[in-house]
Tab-separated table of C-alpha atoms in Angstrom:
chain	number	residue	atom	x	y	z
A	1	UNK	CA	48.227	-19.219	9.618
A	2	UNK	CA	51.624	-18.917	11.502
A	3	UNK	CA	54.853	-20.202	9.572
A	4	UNK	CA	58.419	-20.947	11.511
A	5	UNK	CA	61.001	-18.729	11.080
A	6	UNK	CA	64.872	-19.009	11.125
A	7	UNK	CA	65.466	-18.746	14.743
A	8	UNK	CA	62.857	-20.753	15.766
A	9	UNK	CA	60.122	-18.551	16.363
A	10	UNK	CA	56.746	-18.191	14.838
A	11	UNK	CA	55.024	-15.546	12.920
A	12	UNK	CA	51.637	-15.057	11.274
A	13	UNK	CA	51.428	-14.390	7.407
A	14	UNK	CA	50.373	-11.203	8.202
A	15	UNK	CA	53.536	-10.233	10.348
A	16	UNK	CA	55.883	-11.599	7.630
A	17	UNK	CA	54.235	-9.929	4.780
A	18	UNK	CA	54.801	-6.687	6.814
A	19	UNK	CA	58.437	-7.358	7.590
A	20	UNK	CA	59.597	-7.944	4.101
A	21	UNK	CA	57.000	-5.314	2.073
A	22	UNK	CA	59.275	-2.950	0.043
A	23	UNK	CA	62.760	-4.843	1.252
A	24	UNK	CA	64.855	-6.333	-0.843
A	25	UNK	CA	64.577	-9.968	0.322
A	26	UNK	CA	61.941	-12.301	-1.308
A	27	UNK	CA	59.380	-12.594	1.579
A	28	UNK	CA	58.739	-16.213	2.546
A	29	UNK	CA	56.003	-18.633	0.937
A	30	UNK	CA	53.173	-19.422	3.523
A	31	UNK	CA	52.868	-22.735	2.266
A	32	UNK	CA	55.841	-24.850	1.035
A	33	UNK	CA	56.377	-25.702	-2.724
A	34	UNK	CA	55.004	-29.249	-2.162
A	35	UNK	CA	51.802	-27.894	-0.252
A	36	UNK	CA	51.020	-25.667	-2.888
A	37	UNK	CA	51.796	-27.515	-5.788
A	38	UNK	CA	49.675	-30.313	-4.428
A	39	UNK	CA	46.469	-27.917	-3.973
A	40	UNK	CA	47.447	-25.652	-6.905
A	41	UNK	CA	47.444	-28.053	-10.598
A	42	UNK	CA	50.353	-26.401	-12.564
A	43	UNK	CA	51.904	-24.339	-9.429
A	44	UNK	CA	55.360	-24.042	-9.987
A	45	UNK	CA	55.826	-25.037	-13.997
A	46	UNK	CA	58.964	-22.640	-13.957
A	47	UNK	CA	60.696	-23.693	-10.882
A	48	UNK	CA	63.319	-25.655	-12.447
A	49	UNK	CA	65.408	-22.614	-14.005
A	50	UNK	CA	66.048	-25.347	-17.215
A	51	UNK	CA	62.014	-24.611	-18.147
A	52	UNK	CA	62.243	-21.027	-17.571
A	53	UNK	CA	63.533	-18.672	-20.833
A	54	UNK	CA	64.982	-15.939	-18.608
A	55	UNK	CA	67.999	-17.896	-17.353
A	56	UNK	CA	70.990	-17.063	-17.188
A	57	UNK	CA	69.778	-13.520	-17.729
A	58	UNK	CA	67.614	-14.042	-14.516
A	59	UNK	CA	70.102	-13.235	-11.686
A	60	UNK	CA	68.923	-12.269	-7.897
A	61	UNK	CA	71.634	-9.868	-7.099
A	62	UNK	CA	70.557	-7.537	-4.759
A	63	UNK	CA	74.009	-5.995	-4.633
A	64	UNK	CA	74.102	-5.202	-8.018
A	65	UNK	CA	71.270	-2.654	-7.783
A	66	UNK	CA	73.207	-0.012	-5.482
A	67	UNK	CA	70.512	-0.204	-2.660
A	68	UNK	CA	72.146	0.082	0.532
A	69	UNK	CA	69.365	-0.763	2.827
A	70	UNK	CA	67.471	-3.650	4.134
A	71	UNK	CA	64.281	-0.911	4.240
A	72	UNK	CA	63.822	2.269	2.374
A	73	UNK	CA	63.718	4.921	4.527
A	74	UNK	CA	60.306	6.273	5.031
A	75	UNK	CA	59.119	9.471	3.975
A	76	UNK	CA	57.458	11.271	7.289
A	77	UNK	CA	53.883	12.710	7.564
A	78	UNK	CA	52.072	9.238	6.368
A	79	UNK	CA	49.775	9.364	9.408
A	80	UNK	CA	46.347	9.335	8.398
A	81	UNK	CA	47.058	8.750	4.801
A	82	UNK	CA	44.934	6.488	2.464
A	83	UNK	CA	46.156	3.314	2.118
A	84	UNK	CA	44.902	0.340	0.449
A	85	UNK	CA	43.915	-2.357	2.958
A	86	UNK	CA	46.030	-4.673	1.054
A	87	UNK	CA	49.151	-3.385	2.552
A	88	UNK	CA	49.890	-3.007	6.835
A	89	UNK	CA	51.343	0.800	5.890
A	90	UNK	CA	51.682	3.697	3.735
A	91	UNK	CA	54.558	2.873	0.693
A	92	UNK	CA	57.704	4.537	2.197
A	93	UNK	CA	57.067	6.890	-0.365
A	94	UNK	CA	54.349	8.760	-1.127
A	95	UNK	CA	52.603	11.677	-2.815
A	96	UNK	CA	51.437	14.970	-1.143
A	97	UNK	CA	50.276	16.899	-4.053
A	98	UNK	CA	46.722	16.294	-3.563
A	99	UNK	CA	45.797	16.040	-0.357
A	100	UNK	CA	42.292	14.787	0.372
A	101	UNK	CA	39.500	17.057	1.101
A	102	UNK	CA	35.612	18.024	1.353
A	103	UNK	CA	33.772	15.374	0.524
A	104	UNK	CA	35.309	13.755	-2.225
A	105	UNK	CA	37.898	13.344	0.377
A	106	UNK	CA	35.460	11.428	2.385
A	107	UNK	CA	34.972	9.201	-0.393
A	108	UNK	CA	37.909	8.504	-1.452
A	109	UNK	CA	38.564	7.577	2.410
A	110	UNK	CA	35.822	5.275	2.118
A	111	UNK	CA	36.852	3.102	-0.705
A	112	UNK	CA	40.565	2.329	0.427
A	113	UNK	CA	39.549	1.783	3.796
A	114	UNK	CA	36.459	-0.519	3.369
A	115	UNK	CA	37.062	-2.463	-0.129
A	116	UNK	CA	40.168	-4.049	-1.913
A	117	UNK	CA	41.932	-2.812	-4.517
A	118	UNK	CA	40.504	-6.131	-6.732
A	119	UNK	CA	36.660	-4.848	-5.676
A	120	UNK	CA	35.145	-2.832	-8.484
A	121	UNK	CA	33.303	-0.934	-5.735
A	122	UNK	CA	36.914	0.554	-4.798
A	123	UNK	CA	37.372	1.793	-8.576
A	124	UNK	CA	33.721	2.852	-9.003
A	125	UNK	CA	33.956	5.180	-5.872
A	126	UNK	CA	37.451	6.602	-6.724
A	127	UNK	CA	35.546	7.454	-9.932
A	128	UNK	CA	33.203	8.975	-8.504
A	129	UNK	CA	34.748	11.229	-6.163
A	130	UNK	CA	37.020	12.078	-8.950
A	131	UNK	CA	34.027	13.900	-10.700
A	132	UNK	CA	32.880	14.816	-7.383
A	133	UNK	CA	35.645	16.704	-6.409
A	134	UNK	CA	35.679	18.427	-10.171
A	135	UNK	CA	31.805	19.827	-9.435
A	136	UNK	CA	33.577	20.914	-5.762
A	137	UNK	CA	36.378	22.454	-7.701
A	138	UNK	CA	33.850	24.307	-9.946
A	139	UNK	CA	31.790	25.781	-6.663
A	140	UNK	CA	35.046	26.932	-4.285
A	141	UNK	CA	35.867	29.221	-7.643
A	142	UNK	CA	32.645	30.568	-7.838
A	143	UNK	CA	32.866	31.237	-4.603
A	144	UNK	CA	35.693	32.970	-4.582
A	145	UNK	CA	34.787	34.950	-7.476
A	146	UNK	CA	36.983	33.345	-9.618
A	147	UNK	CA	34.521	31.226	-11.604
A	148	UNK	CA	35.795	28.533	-14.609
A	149	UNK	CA	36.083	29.734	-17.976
A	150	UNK	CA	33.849	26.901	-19.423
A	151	UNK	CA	33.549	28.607	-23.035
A	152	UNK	CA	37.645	28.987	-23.346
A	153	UNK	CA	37.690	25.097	-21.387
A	154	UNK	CA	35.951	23.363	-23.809
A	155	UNK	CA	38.409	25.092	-26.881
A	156	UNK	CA	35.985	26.413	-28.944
A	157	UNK	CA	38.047	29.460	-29.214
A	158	UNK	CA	41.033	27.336	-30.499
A	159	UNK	CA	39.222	26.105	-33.488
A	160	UNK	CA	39.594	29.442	-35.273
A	161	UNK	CA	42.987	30.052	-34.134
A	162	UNK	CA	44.527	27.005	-34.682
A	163	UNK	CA	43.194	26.006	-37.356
A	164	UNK	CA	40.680	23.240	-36.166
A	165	UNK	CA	39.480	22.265	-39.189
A	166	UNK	CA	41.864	22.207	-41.450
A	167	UNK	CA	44.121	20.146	-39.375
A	168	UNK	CA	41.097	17.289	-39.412
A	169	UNK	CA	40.276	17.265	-42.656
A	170	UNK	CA	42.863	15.414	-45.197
A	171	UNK	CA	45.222	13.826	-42.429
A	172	UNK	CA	43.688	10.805	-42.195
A	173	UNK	CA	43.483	11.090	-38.411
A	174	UNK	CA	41.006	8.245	-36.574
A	175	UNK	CA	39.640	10.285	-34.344
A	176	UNK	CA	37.429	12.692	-36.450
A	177	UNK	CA	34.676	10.301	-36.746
A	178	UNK	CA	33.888	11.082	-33.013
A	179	UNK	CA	34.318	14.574	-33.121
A	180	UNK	CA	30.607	15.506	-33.773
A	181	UNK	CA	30.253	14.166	-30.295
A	182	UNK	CA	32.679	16.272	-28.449
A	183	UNK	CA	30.030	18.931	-27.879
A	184	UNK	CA	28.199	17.056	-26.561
A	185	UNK	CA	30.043	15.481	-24.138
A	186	UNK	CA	31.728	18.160	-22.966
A	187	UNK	CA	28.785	21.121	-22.556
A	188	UNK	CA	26.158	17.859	-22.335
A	189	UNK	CA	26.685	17.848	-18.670
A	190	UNK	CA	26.116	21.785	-18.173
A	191	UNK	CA	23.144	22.052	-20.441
A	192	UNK	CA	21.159	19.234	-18.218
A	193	UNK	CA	22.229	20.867	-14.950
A	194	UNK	CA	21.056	24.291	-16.213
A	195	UNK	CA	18.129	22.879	-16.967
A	196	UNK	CA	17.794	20.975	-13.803
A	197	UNK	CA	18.238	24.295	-12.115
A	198	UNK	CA	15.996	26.498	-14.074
A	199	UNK	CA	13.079	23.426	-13.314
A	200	UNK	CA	14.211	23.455	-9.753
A	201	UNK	CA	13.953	27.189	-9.264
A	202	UNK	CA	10.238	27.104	-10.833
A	203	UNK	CA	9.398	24.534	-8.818
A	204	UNK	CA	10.465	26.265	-5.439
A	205	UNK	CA	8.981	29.605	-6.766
A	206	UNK	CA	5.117	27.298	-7.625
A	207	UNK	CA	5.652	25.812	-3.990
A	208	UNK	CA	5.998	29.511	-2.480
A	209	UNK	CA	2.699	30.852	-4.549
């Protein structure tokens, strides 16, 4: 789909999008108001500013917000960053915190370059590598002889000093009725992968007899 600009030209959707993504100008509609309120029932109720309840308050005043630029100036280094397919290029700004890495990395590669931000298979695999990357986390300090402290993690050792249960009992907090289950959810996890490893280890051991 190409649309006509002001100087006569032509440009796809695509190519617009990309030239007005993070300006200040209102990018272009594709279709015209009459197009889509002919295939659209209800397109453009607010149009006319006397049905919409934000005028006069509703101003487009670019001016007014101090930016001096047509296009943010972008932040180097985006090369090779995740991006969601959504958009032709890496925000001008972006965060370098966390880089990607391992395999989690990998994953997380996967799901913003092969599925759309409105795809539940792009959350589920962000998910995913999110706990992936914990149980990576949890081997590189092993590793380097620096293992997790699960016992002082899970604040066991808190509930004596800080006076666990008295500051649950009488306060009428909601969330005690769940309580009970924080064990479990928290060392649930380690318990069944000990014992997937102790069953694992007798199996290899059987298979070696």
């Amino acid at each position: 789909m190409s649309q006509q600009t002001d100087d006569g030209s032509e440009q796809t959707v695509a190519e617009l999008m990309t030239q007005y993504t993070y300006a200040r100008h209102k990018p272009p509609l594709a279709e015209s108001a009459e197009e889509l309120r002919a295939r659209i029932p209800g397109w453009g109720a607010d149009l006319d500013l006397a049905d919409r309840p934000s005028v006069p308050q509703e101003v487009y005043d670019p001016a007014a917000t101090g930016a001096h630029w047509t296009f943010p100036e972008r932040q180097p280094g985006g090369e090779g960053r995740e991006r969601s397919i959504e958009h032709a290029f890496v925000t001008p700004v972006f965060g370098t915190a966390q880089p990607l890495r391992g395999a989690s990395g990998l994953l997380r590669r996967v799901a913003y370059r092969r599925y759309s931000e409105a795809r539940a298979a792009h959350w589920l695999l962000l998910l995913a590598a999110d706990r992936l990357d914990v149980a990576e986390s949890f081997v590189s300090s092993a590793l380097r002889a620096r293992p997790d402290n699960l016992l002082a993690e899970t604040g066991v050792l808190s509930e004596r000093r800080r006076h666990g249960l008295s500051s649950r009992l009488g306060h009428g907090r909601a969330d005690v009725v769940h309580h009970a289950l924080d064990p479990v959810v928290v060392a649930g996890p380690w318990v069944l992968a000990g014992v997937a490893g102790y069953r694992l280890v007798r199996r290899v051991r059987g298979a070696r007899r």
